[in-house]
Amino acid sequence: MRTLNAEHSITLPVRFAETDAMGVVHHSNYLIWFEAARVAWMDAAGVPYTEVAGGGHHFAVTGAQVEYRRSAYFGDTVRVSAKLALLRSRKVEFVYEVLNALDGVLLARGRTEHVCVDLNGCMATLPGDVMERLQLAVAMGV
Amino acid sequence: MRTLNAEHSITLPVRFAETDAMGVVHHSNYLIWFEAARVAWMDAAGVPYTEVAGGGHHFAVTGAQVEYRRSAYFGDTVRVSAKLALLRSRKVEFVYEVLNALDGVLLARGRTEHVCVDLNGCMATLPGDVMERLQLAVAMGV
Amino acid sequence: MRTLNAEHSITLPVRFAETDAMGVVHHSNYLIWFEAARVAWMDAAGVPYTEVAGGGHHFAVTGAQVEYRRSAYFGDTVRVSAKLALLRSRKVEFVYEVLNALDGVLLARGRTEHVCVDLNGCMATLPGDVMERLQLAVAMGV
Amino acid sequence: MRTLNAEHSITLPVRFAETDAMGVVHHSNYLIWFEAARVAWMDAAGVPYTEVAGGGHHFAVTGAQVEYRRSAYFGDTVRVSAKLALLRSRKVEFVYEVLNALDGVLLARGRTEHVCVDLNGCMATLPGDVMERLQLAVAMGV
């Protein structure tokens, strides 16, 4: 595997329900946006997460980090990009950026770490066909 | 079955994450509070929801109504009461009130309707022992 | 004012975070989807909600009803339509439908009731220009 | 200022709405639990967050990290502890632990970083009386 530089992005209008009494998007929502971008990345990579889950595996989240740079507001549209940053037999990591979709200003950066688990929640090796397609997707630039 | 007048309440400090940019608790959270009160009611009634679910049944929500009277704010503690309002072989309904826990002012009222479903999501009869304990709980005043 | 039959819809991929341990979208999220569709309706009607809020008014939610017909699942895309159902000097109501975007199956229906409030949370008359544009939007079919 | 070792904890029953289709608590909720514990820490420290906010300041979140060790399930009660880990003129950091309240098993650890901002969202020095009470609280062991 080589580049890991393929990224995919989605745009999301900020939902009013995502704001808090400071008048900005509550910080917990960035993890939900990251997840939506990760799911879209996997769709674009030809490895829909529904298929992984349907095959009895999940990418359980074992770590998450977010660096918040500027606030997002109701009325904003954000662009959230995801990129596979690490691909191992039992582990994957993704990195993310959240930009204001209008002016491209960086709002946040983040990373999530995942282990592959089976239906019993036990750590498992990524299924062979999932691994192959993830590698191919990365090599091809998604 | 007679009275259906047994109620049970919980108190919840408002979470900052539950507020929105109007500075009040976002209206969607009341359904989550209702659910927490319903779960507590079932615990108090001796029919823990985990046991119902563990036995392969769920109370799927088929309807919900909320009447919002006054806002709840960060810093408030709310008291949420639940009461079984209807008990049929395949159907239950609960009613709720949300009060400011400090001064007792009514903030909201609501109702949820549920059908019993099995693991395939098909409508099912409430398991006999669940029904018996629900009837007993109601008769005893929870 | 005549028809009130102008509707506007948005499509939303179900977010994994919106699901619950029953494996379906948690029922509280439909209120959040309704709100997103309502906001999109107002944008389409030329009365962006950010402008209403910027002018010091809010459409406080005073009532909400949802009728859940079928579950939505992770992997689904839903279409959520909003339509203004009532327009008074101090009050508006919207109705909603949630469909599976792929096959058009109806998943849920709902209604929300709102009163216009000022920055102090006191009931207020809809600003004249907002009312005019809402009436025009409805007359024109959004 | 010396120890920073004073901690405060809250117990929370897992809400059904906090679970996801993997059958566990969705990872984004830990940030919400951290916040609830942070708010409770500040209450215990004699510096209620409502008072800080009422005085025109907010502790904007600039960073968050979570390490997830084991899953939390509906039916569990969790104990969430918060501790002030850094106190500077414009910056505070908190660390957290989430335990299963029944058996004390560690479920997650985390950290959040905050800067003090004023009503315009500009970085500001912590108000003197807030700083004094935070220092006192830490020295006294909350």
Coordinates of C-alpha atoms in Angstrom, one line a residue:
Chain A
M1 CA 0.0 0.0 0.0
R2 CA 1.3 3.4 -0.9
T3 CA -0.2 6.7 -0.8
L4 CA -3.2 7.0 1.6
N5 CA -3.7 10.4 0.1
A6 CA -7.1 9.9 -1.4
E7 CA -9.7 12.0 0.3
H8 CA -13.4 12.4 -0.1
S9 CA -15.6 15.2 1.1
I10 CA -19.2 15.9 1.8
T11 CA -21.1 19.2 2.4
L12 CA -23.5 19.6 5.2
P13 CA -25.7 22.6 6.0
V14 CA -25.4 23.2 9.8
R15 CA -28.6 22.0 11.5
F16 CA -30.2 24.3 14.0
A17 CA -30.4 21.3 16.4
E18 CA -26.6 21.1 16.2
T19 CA -26.1 24.6 17.8
D20 CA -25.9 25.3 21.5
A21 CA -26.6 28.2 23.8
M22 CA -23.2 29.8 22.9
G23 CA -24.7 30.2 19.4
V24 CA -22.3 27.9 17.7
V25 CA -22.2 24.2 16.7
H26 CA -21.7 22.1 19.8
H27 CA -18.3 20.4 19.7
S28 CA -19.7 16.9 20.0
N29 CA -21.3 17.1 16.5
Y30 CA -17.9 17.2 14.8
L31 CA -17.5 13.5 15.7
I32 CA -20.8 12.8 14.0
W33 CA -19.8 14.8 10.9
F34 CA -16.5 12.9 10.8
E35 CA -18.4 9.7 10.8
A36 CA -20.7 10.8 8.0
A37 CA -17.6 11.7 6.0
R38 CA -16.0 8.4 6.8
V39 CA -19.1 6.6 5.6
A40 CA -19.1 8.6 2.4
W41 CA -15.4 7.8 1.9
M42 CA -16.1 4.1 2.2
D43 CA -18.9 4.4 -0.3
A44 CA -16.6 6.2 -2.7
A45 CA -14.0 3.6 -2.1
G46 CA -16.4 0.8 -3.1
V47 CA -16.5 -0.6 0.4
P48 CA -19.9 0.5 1.7
Y49 CA -20.0 0.4 5.5
T50 CA -23.4 -1.3 5.4
E51 CA -21.7 -4.2 3.5
V52 CA -18.9 -4.5 6.2
A53 CA -21.6 -4.5 8.9
G54 CA -23.8 -6.8 6.9
G55 CA -20.8 -9.2 6.8
G56 CA -20.6 -9.2 10.6
H57 CA -17.8 -6.7 11.2
H58 CA -17.7 -3.2 12.6
F59 CA -15.0 -0.6 12.8
A60 CA -15.3 0.1 16.6
V61 CA -13.9 3.6 17.5
T62 CA -11.0 3.3 19.9
G63 CA -9.8 6.8 19.8
A64 CA -10.8 10.3 18.6
Q65 CA -9.1 13.6 18.6
V66 CA -10.5 17.0 17.5
E67 CA -8.8 20.3 17.2
Y68 CA -11.3 23.1 17.0
R69 CA -10.1 26.3 15.2
R70 CA -13.1 28.4 14.5
S71 CA -16.8 28.1 15.3
A72 CA -19.4 26.9 12.8
Y73 CA -22.8 28.7 12.9
F74 CA -26.4 28.0 11.9
G75 CA -26.6 29.2 8.3
D76 CA -23.2 27.9 7.5
T77 CA -22.5 25.0 5.2
V78 CA -19.5 22.9 6.1
R79 CA -17.4 20.7 3.9
V80 CA -16.1 17.7 5.8
S81 CA -13.3 15.6 4.2
A82 CA -12.1 12.2 5.3
K83 CA -8.9 10.4 4.4
L84 CA -7.7 6.9 5.3
A85 CA -4.5 7.6 7.3
L86 CA -3.5 4.1 8.5
L87 CA -4.5 0.6 7.2
R88 CA -3.4 -2.5 9.1
S89 CA -4.8 -6.0 9.4
R90 CA -6.9 -5.1 12.4
K91 CA -6.8 -1.4 12.6
V92 CA -7.7 1.7 10.5
E93 CA -7.3 5.4 11.1
F94 CA -8.9 8.3 9.4
V95 CA -8.1 12.0 9.4
Y96 CA -10.6 14.8 8.8
E97 CA -10.9 18.4 8.1
V98 CA -13.9 20.6 8.5
L99 CA -14.0 23.8 6.3
N100 CA -16.5 26.5 5.9
A101 CA -17.8 25.5 2.4
L102 CA -18.2 29.1 1.3
D103 CA -14.8 30.6 2.0
G104 CA -12.7 27.5 2.7
V105 CA -11.7 28.6 6.1
L106 CA -10.5 25.7 8.3
L107 CA -12.8 25.1 11.2
A108 CA -11.5 21.9 12.7
R109 CA -9.2 19.0 12.2
G110 CA -9.5 15.5 13.7
R111 CA -8.5 11.8 13.7
T112 CA -10.3 8.7 14.6
E113 CA -8.8 5.2 15.4
H114 CA -10.7 2.0 14.8
V115 CA -10.3 -1.7 15.4
C116 CA -12.1 -4.3 13.4
V117 CA -14.5 -6.3 15.7
D118 CA -16.8 -9.2 15.0
L119 CA -20.4 -9.6 16.1
N120 CA -19.2 -10.5 19.6
G121 CA -17.2 -7.3 19.9
C122 CA -13.9 -9.3 19.7
M123 CA -11.0 -7.8 17.8
A124 CA -10.8 -9.4 14.3
T125 CA -8.8 -9.3 11.2
L126 CA -10.3 -7.1 8.4
P127 CA -12.0 -9.5 6.0
G128 CA -9.8 -10.2 3.0
D129 CA -12.0 -8.7 0.4
V130 CA -12.6 -5.5 2.4
M131 CA -8.8 -5.1 2.9
E132 CA -8.2 -5.6 -0.8
R133 CA -10.7 -3.0 -1.8
L134 CA -9.5 -0.5 0.7
Q135 CA -5.9 -1.0 -0.6
L136 CA -7.1 -0.6 -4.1
A137 CA -9.1 2.4 -3.3
V138 CA -6.2 4.1 -1.7
A139 CA -3.8 3.1 -4.5
M140 CA -6.3 4.5 -7.1
G141 CA -6.9 7.7 -5.2
V142 CA -10.5 6.6 -4.2
Chain B
M1 CA -56.8 -3.5 35.1
R2 CA -58.0 -0.4 36.7
T3 CA -56.3 2.8 37.5
L4 CA -53.3 3.5 35.3
N5 CA -52.6 6.3 37.6
A6 CA -49.3 5.2 38.9
E7 CA -46.6 7.6 37.9
H8 CA -42.8 7.7 38.3
S9 CA -40.5 10.6 37.9
I10 CA -36.8 11.4 37.4
T11 CA -34.9 14.6 37.8
L12 CA -32.4 15.6 35.2
P13 CA -30.0 18.6 35.1
V14 CA -30.3 20.2 31.7
R15 CA -27.1 19.4 29.7
F16 CA -25.4 22.3 27.9
A17 CA -25.4 20.0 24.8
E18 CA -29.2 20.0 24.9
T19 CA -29.5 23.7 24.4
D20 CA -29.6 25.4 21.0
A21 CA -28.8 28.8 19.6
M22 CA -32.1 30.3 20.9
G23 CA -30.6 29.7 24.3
V24 CA -33.2 27.1 25.3
V25 CA -33.4 23.3 25.3
H26 CA -33.9 22.1 21.8
H27 CA -37.4 20.6 21.4
S28 CA -36.2 17.2 20.2
N29 CA -34.7 16.5 23.6
Y30 CA -38.0 16.2 25.2
L31 CA -38.6 12.9 23.4
I32 CA -35.3 11.7 24.8
W33 CA -36.3 12.8 28.3
F34 CA -39.7 11.1 27.9
E35 CA -37.9 7.9 27.0
A36 CA -35.6 8.1 30.1
A37 CA -38.7 8.6 32.3
R38 CA -40.4 5.7 30.6
V39 CA -37.4 3.4 31.1
A40 CA -37.3 4.5 34.8
W41 CA -41.1 3.8 35.1
M42 CA -40.6 0.3 33.8
D43 CA -37.7 -0.3 36.2
A44 CA -39.9 0.9 39.1
A45 CA -42.7 -1.3 37.8
G46 CA -40.5 -4.4 38.0
V47 CA -40.4 -4.8 34.2
P48 CA -36.9 -3.5 33.2
Y49 CA -36.8 -2.6 29.6
T50 CA -33.5 -4.4 29.2
E51 CA -35.3 -7.6 30.2
V52 CA -38.1 -7.0 27.6
A53 CA -35.4 -6.4 25.0
G54 CA -33.3 -9.3 26.2
G55 CA -36.4 -11.5 25.7
G56 CA -36.6 -10.4 22.0
H57 CA -39.2 -7.7 22.2
H58 CA -39.2 -4.0 21.7
F59 CA -41.8 -1.3 22.3
A60 CA -41.5 0.4 18.9
V61 CA -42.6 4.0 18.9
T62 CA -45.5 4.5 16.6
G63 CA -46.6 8.0 17.6
A64 CA -45.4 10.9 19.7
Q65 CA -46.9 14.2 20.7
V66 CA -45.4 17.1 22.6
E67 CA -47.0 20.3 23.8
Y68 CA -44.3 22.8 24.8
R69 CA -45.5 25.4 27.4
R70 CA -42.3 27.1 28.6
S71 CA -38.7 26.8 27.8
A72 CA -36.0 25.0 29.8
Y73 CA -32.6 26.5 30.2
F74 CA -29.1 25.4 30.9
G75 CA -28.8 25.6 34.7
D76 CA -32.3 24.3 35.2
T77 CA -33.1 20.9 36.6
V78 CA -36.2 19.3 35.2
R79 CA -38.5 16.6 36.7
V80 CA -39.9 14.3 34.1
S81 CA -42.8 12.0 35.0
A82 CA -44.1 9.1 33.1
K83 CA -47.4 7.2 33.5
L84 CA -48.8 4.2 31.6
A85 CA -51.9 5.5 29.9
L86 CA -53.0 2.5 27.9
L87 CA -52.2 -1.2 28.1
R88 CA -53.4 -3.6 25.4
S89 CA -52.2 -6.9 24.2
R90 CA -50.1 -5.4 21.5
K91 CA -50.0 -1.7 22.4
V92 CA -49.0 0.6 25.2
E93 CA -49.2 4.4 25.6
F94 CA -47.4 6.6 28.1
V95 CA -48.1 10.2 29.0
Y96 CA -45.5 12.6 30.4
E97 CA -45.0 15.9 32.1
V98 CA -41.9 18.0 32.3
L99 CA -41.7 20.4 35.2
N100 CA -39.1 22.8 36.4
A101 CA -37.8 20.8 39.4
L102 CA -37.2 23.9 41.5
D103 CA -40.6 25.7 41.2
G104 CA -42.8 23.0 39.8
V105 CA -43.8 25.1 36.8
L106 CA -45.1 22.9 33.9
L107 CA -42.8 23.1 30.9
A108 CA -44.2 20.4 28.6
R109 CA -46.6 17.6 28.3
G110 CA -46.5 14.6 26.0
R111 CA -47.7 11.2 24.9
T112 CA -46.0 8.3 23.1
E113 CA -47.7 5.3 21.5
H114 CA -45.9 2.0 21.1
V115 CA -46.5 -1.4 19.6
C116 CA -44.8 -4.5 20.7
V117 CA -42.6 -5.9 18.0
D118 CA -40.4 -9.0 17.9
L119 CA -36.8 -9.3 16.7
N120 CA -37.9 -9.1 13.0
G121 CA -39.8 -5.9 13.7
C122 CA -43.2 -7.7 13.3
M123 CA -46.0 -6.7 15.6
A124 CA -46.3 -9.2 18.4
T125 CA -48.4 -9.8 21.6
L126 CA -46.8 -8.6 24.8
P127 CA -45.2 -11.6 26.5
G128 CA -47.5 -12.9 29.2
D129 CA -45.2 -12.3 32.1
V130 CA -44.5 -8.8 31.0
M131 CA -48.2 -8.1 30.6
E132 CA -48.9 -9.5 34.1
R133 CA -46.3 -7.4 35.8
L134 CA -47.4 -4.3 34.0
Q135 CA -51.0 -4.9 35.1
L136 CA -49.8 -5.6 38.6
A137 CA -47.6 -2.5 38.7
V138 CA -50.5 -0.4 37.6
A139 CA -52.9 -2.0 40.1
M140 CA -50.4 -1.5 42.9
G141 CA -49.6 2.1 42.0
V142 CA -46.1 1.1 40.7
Chain C
M1 CA -53.7 33.6 1.3
R2 CA -54.8 30.6 -0.6
T3 CA -53.3 27.3 -1.2
L4 CA -50.6 26.5 1.3
N5 CA -49.8 23.6 -1.0
A6 CA -46.3 24.5 -1.8
E7 CA -43.9 22.0 -0.5
H8 CA -40.1 21.6 -0.5
S9 CA -38.1 18.5 0.2
I10 CA -34.5 17.6 1.1
T11 CA -32.8 14.3 0.9
L12 CA -30.6 13.1 3.8
P13 CA -28.5 10.0 4.1
V14 CA -29.2 8.4 7.5
R15 CA -26.3 9.0 9.8
F16 CA -25.0 6.0 11.8
A17 CA -25.2 8.3 14.9
E18 CA -28.9 8.6 14.3
T19 CA -29.5 4.9 14.8
D20 CA -30.2 3.2 18.2
A21 CA -29.7 -0.3 19.6
M22 CA -32.9 -1.5 18.0
G23 CA -31.0 -1.0 14.7
V24 CA -33.3 1.8 13.4
V25 CA -33.2 5.5 13.4
H26 CA -34.1 6.8 16.9
H27 CA -37.5 8.5 16.9
S28 CA -36.3 11.8 18.3
N29 CA -34.3 12.4 15.1
Y30 CA -37.4 12.9 13.0
L31 CA -38.0 16.2 14.8
I32 CA -34.5 17.2 13.7
W33 CA -35.1 16.2 10.1
F34 CA -38.4 18.1 10.2
E35 CA -36.5 21.2 11.3
A36 CA -33.9 20.8 8.5
A37 CA -36.8 20.5 6.0
R38 CA -38.5 23.5 7.5
V39 CA -35.4 25.6 7.3
A40 CA -34.9 24.5 3.6
W41 CA -38.5 25.4 2.9
M42 CA -37.9 28.9 4.3
D43 CA -34.8 29.3 2.2
A44 CA -36.7 28.2 -0.9
A45 CA -39.5 30.6 0.1
G46 CA -37.1 33.5 0.2
V47 CA -37.4 34.0 3.9
P48 CA -34.2 32.4 5.3
Y49 CA -34.5 31.6 8.9
T50 CA -31.2 33.2 9.6
E51 CA -32.7 36.5 8.5
V52 CA -35.8 36.1 10.7
A53 CA -33.5 35.3 13.7
G54 CA -31.1 38.1 12.7
G55 CA -34.1 40.4 12.9
G56 CA -34.7 39.4 16.4
H57 CA -37.5 36.9 16.0
H58 CA -37.8 33.2 16.4
F59 CA -40.4 30.6 15.6
A60 CA -40.6 28.9 19.0
V61 CA -41.9 25.4 18.8
T62 CA -45.1 25.0 20.8
G63 CA -46.2 21.6 19.6
A64 CA -45.0 18.6 17.7
Q65 CA -46.7 15.4 16.5
V66 CA -45.1 12.5 14.7
E67 CA -46.7 9.4 13.4
Y68 CA -44.1 6.7 12.7
R69 CA -45.1 4.2 10.0
R70 CA -42.0 2.3 9.1
S71 CA -38.4 2.3 10.4
A72 CA -35.5 4.0 8.7
Y73 CA -32.1 2.2 8.7
F74 CA -28.5 3.1 8.4
G75 CA -27.8 2.9 4.6
D76 CA -31.1 4.4 3.7
T77 CA -31.5 7.9 2.2
V78 CA -34.7 9.7 3.3
R79 CA -36.6 12.4 1.6
V80 CA -38.2 14.9 4.0
S81 CA -40.8 17.3 2.7
A82 CA -42.1 20.4 4.5
K83 CA -45.2 22.4 3.8
L84 CA -46.6 25.5 5.5
A85 CA -50.0 24.4 6.8
L86 CA -51.1 27.5 8.7
L87 CA -50.1 31.1 8.6
R88 CA -51.5 33.6 11.1
S89 CA -50.2 36.9 12.4
R90 CA -48.4 35.2 15.4
K91 CA -48.5 31.5 14.5
V92 CA -47.3 29.2 11.8
E93 CA -47.7 25.4 11.4
F94 CA -45.8 23.1 9.1
V95 CA -46.6 19.5 8.1
Y96 CA -44.0 17.0 7.0
E97 CA -43.5 13.6 5.4
V98 CA -40.5 11.4 5.5
L99 CA -40.2 8.9 2.6
N100 CA -37.6 6.3 1.8
A101 CA -35.9 8.2 -1.1
L102 CA -35.3 5.1 -3.1
D103 CA -38.7 3.5 -3.2
G104 CA -40.9 6.3 -2.0
V105 CA -42.4 4.4 0.9
L106 CA -43.8 6.6 3.6
L107 CA -41.9 6.3 6.8
A108 CA -43.4 9.1 8.9
R109 CA -45.7 12.0 9.0
G110 CA -45.7 15.0 11.3
R111 CA -46.7 18.5 12.2
T112 CA -45.1 21.3 14.2
E113 CA -46.7 24.4 15.6
H114 CA -44.8 27.6 16.2
V115 CA -45.4 31.0 17.7
C116 CA -43.4 34.0 16.8
V117 CA -41.4 35.3 19.7
D118 CA -39.0 38.3 20.2
L119 CA -35.6 38.3 21.8
N120 CA -37.2 38.3 25.2
G121 CA -39.2 35.2 24.4
C122 CA -42.4 37.1 24.3
M123 CA -45.1 36.3 21.8
A124 CA -44.9 38.8 18.9
T125 CA -46.5 39.5 15.5
L126 CA -44.6 38.2 12.5
P127 CA -42.7 41.1 11.0
G128 CA -44.6 42.6 8.1
D129 CA -42.0 41.8 5.4
V130 CA -41.6 38.2 6.7
M131 CA -45.4 37.7 6.5
E132 CA -45.6 39.2 3.0
R133 CA -42.9 37.0 1.7
L134 CA -44.4 33.9 3.3
Q135 CA -47.8 34.7 1.8
L136 CA -46.2 35.3 -1.6
A137 CA -44.2 32.1 -1.4
V138 CA -47.3 30.2 -0.7
A139 CA -49.3 31.9 -3.4
M140 CA -46.5 31.2 -5.9
G141 CA -46.0 27.6 -4.9
V142 CA -42.7 28.3 -3.2
Chain D
M1 CA -1.6 26.6 42.7
R2 CA -0.6 23.2 43.6
T3 CA -2.3 19.9 43.2
L4 CA -5.0 20.0 40.6
N5 CA -5.9 16.6 41.9
A6 CA -9.4 17.3 43.1
E7 CA -12.0 15.4 41.1
H8 CA -15.7 15.2 41.1
S9 CA -17.9 12.6 39.6
I10 CA -21.5 12.1 38.4
T11 CA -23.4 8.9 37.7
L12 CA -25.6 8.7 34.6
P13 CA -27.9 5.8 33.5
V14 CA -27.2 5.2 29.8
R15 CA -30.0 6.6 27.8
F16 CA -31.5 4.4 25.0
A17 CA -31.2 7.3 22.7
E18 CA -27.4 7.3 23.3
T19 CA -27.0 3.8 21.8
D20 CA -26.4 3.1 18.1
A21 CA -27.0 0.2 15.7
M22 CA -23.8 -1.6 17.0
G23 CA -25.8 -1.9 20.3
V24 CA -23.4 0.3 22.2
V25 CA -23.3 3.9 23.3
H26 CA -22.3 6.0 20.3
H27 CA -18.8 7.5 20.8
S28 CA -19.9 11.1 20.3
N29 CA -21.9 10.9 23.6
Y30 CA -18.7 10.7 25.7
L31 CA -18.0 14.3 24.9
I32 CA -21.5 15.2 26.2
W33 CA -20.9 13.2 29.4
F34 CA -17.5 14.9 29.8
E35 CA -19.3 18.2 29.6
A36 CA -21.9 17.2 32.2
A37 CA -19.1 16.1 34.5
R38 CA -17.2 19.4 33.9
V39 CA -20.3 21.4 34.7
A40 CA -20.8 19.4 37.9
W41 CA -17.1 19.9 38.8
M42 CA -17.6 23.6 38.5
D43 CA -20.7 23.6 40.6
A44 CA -18.8 21.6 43.3
A45 CA -15.9 24.1 43.0
G46 CA -18.2 27.0 43.7
V47 CA -17.9 28.4 40.2
P48 CA -21.1 27.5 38.5
Y49 CA -20.8 27.6 34.7
T50 CA -24.1 29.5 34.5
E51 CA -22.4 32.3 36.5
V52 CA -19.4 32.4 34.2
A53 CA -21.7 32.5 31.2
G54 CA -23.9 35.1 32.9
G55 CA -20.9 37.3 33.4
G56 CA -20.3 37.2 29.6
H57 CA -17.6 34.5 29.4
H58 CA -17.5 31.1 27.9
F59 CA -14.9 28.3 28.0
A60 CA -14.8 27.5 24.3
V61 CA -13.6 24.0 23.5
T62 CA -10.4 24.1 21.5
G63 CA -9.5 20.5 21.7
A64 CA -10.9 17.1 22.7
Q65 CA -9.4 13.6 22.9
V66 CA -11.1 10.4 23.9
E67 CA -9.6 7.0 24.3
Y68 CA -12.3 4.3 24.2
R69 CA -11.5 1.1 26.2
R70 CA -14.7 -0.8 26.5
S71 CA -18.3 -0.2 25.4
A72 CA -21.1 1.1 27.4
Y73 CA -24.5 -0.5 27.0
F74 CA -28.2 0.4 27.5
G75 CA -28.9 -0.8 31.1
D76 CA -25.5 0.3 32.3
T77 CA -24.9 3.2 34.7
V78 CA -21.7 5.1 34.2
R79 CA -19.7 7.2 36.6
V80 CA -18.0 10.1 34.9
S81 CA -15.3 12.0 36.8
A82 CA -13.8 15.3 35.8
K83 CA -10.6 17.0 37.1
L84 CA -9.0 20.3 36.3
A85 CA -5.7 19.5 34.7
L86 CA -4.4 22.9 33.7
L87 CA -5.3 26.4 34.8
R88 CA -3.8 29.4 33.1
S89 CA -4.9 33.0 32.7
R90 CA -6.7 32.3 29.4
K91 CA -6.8 28.5 29.2
V92 CA -8.1 25.5 31.2
E93 CA -7.9 21.8 30.6
F94 CA -9.9 19.0 32.1
V95 CA -9.3 15.3 32.2
Y96 CA -12.0 12.6 32.5
E97 CA -12.6 9.0 33.2
V98 CA -15.8 7.0 32.4
L99 CA -16.3 3.9 34.5
N100 CA -19.0 1.3 34.7
A101 CA -20.6 2.4 38.0
L102 CA -21.4 -1.2 39.0
D103 CA -18.0 -2.9 38.7
G104 CA -15.6 0.1 38.3
V105 CA -14.3 -1.1 35.0
L106 CA -12.7 1.8 33.0
L107 CA -14.6 2.4 29.8
A108 CA -13.0 5.6 28.5
R109 CA -10.5 8.4 29.3
G110 CA -10.4 11.8 27.8
R111 CA -9.2 15.4 27.9
T112 CA -10.7 18.7 26.8
E113 CA -8.9 22.0 26.2
H114 CA -10.7 25.4 26.6
V115 CA -9.9 29.0 26.1
C116 CA -11.8 31.7 27.8
V117 CA -13.7 33.9 25.3
D118 CA -15.9 36.9 25.7
L119 CA -19.3 37.5 24.2
N120 CA -17.7 38.4 20.9
G121 CA -15.9 35.1 20.8
C122 CA -12.6 36.8 21.4
M123 CA -10.0 35.2 23.6
A124 CA -10.1 36.8 27.1
T125 CA -8.4 36.5 30.5
L126 CA -10.4 34.5 33.0
P127 CA -12.2 37.0 35.3
G128 CA -10.3 37.5 38.5
D129 CA -12.9 36.1 40.8
V130 CA -13.4 33.1 38.7
M131 CA -9.7 32.4 38.7
E132 CA -9.4 32.9 42.4
R133 CA -12.2 30.5 43.1
L134 CA -10.9 27.9 40.7
Q135 CA -7.5 28.1 42.4
L136 CA -9.1 27.9 45.8
A137 CA -11.2 24.9 44.8
V138 CA -8.2 23.1 43.5
A139 CA -6.1 23.9 46.6
M140 CA -9.0 22.7 48.8
G141 CA -9.6 19.5 46.9
V142 CA -12.9 20.8 45.5

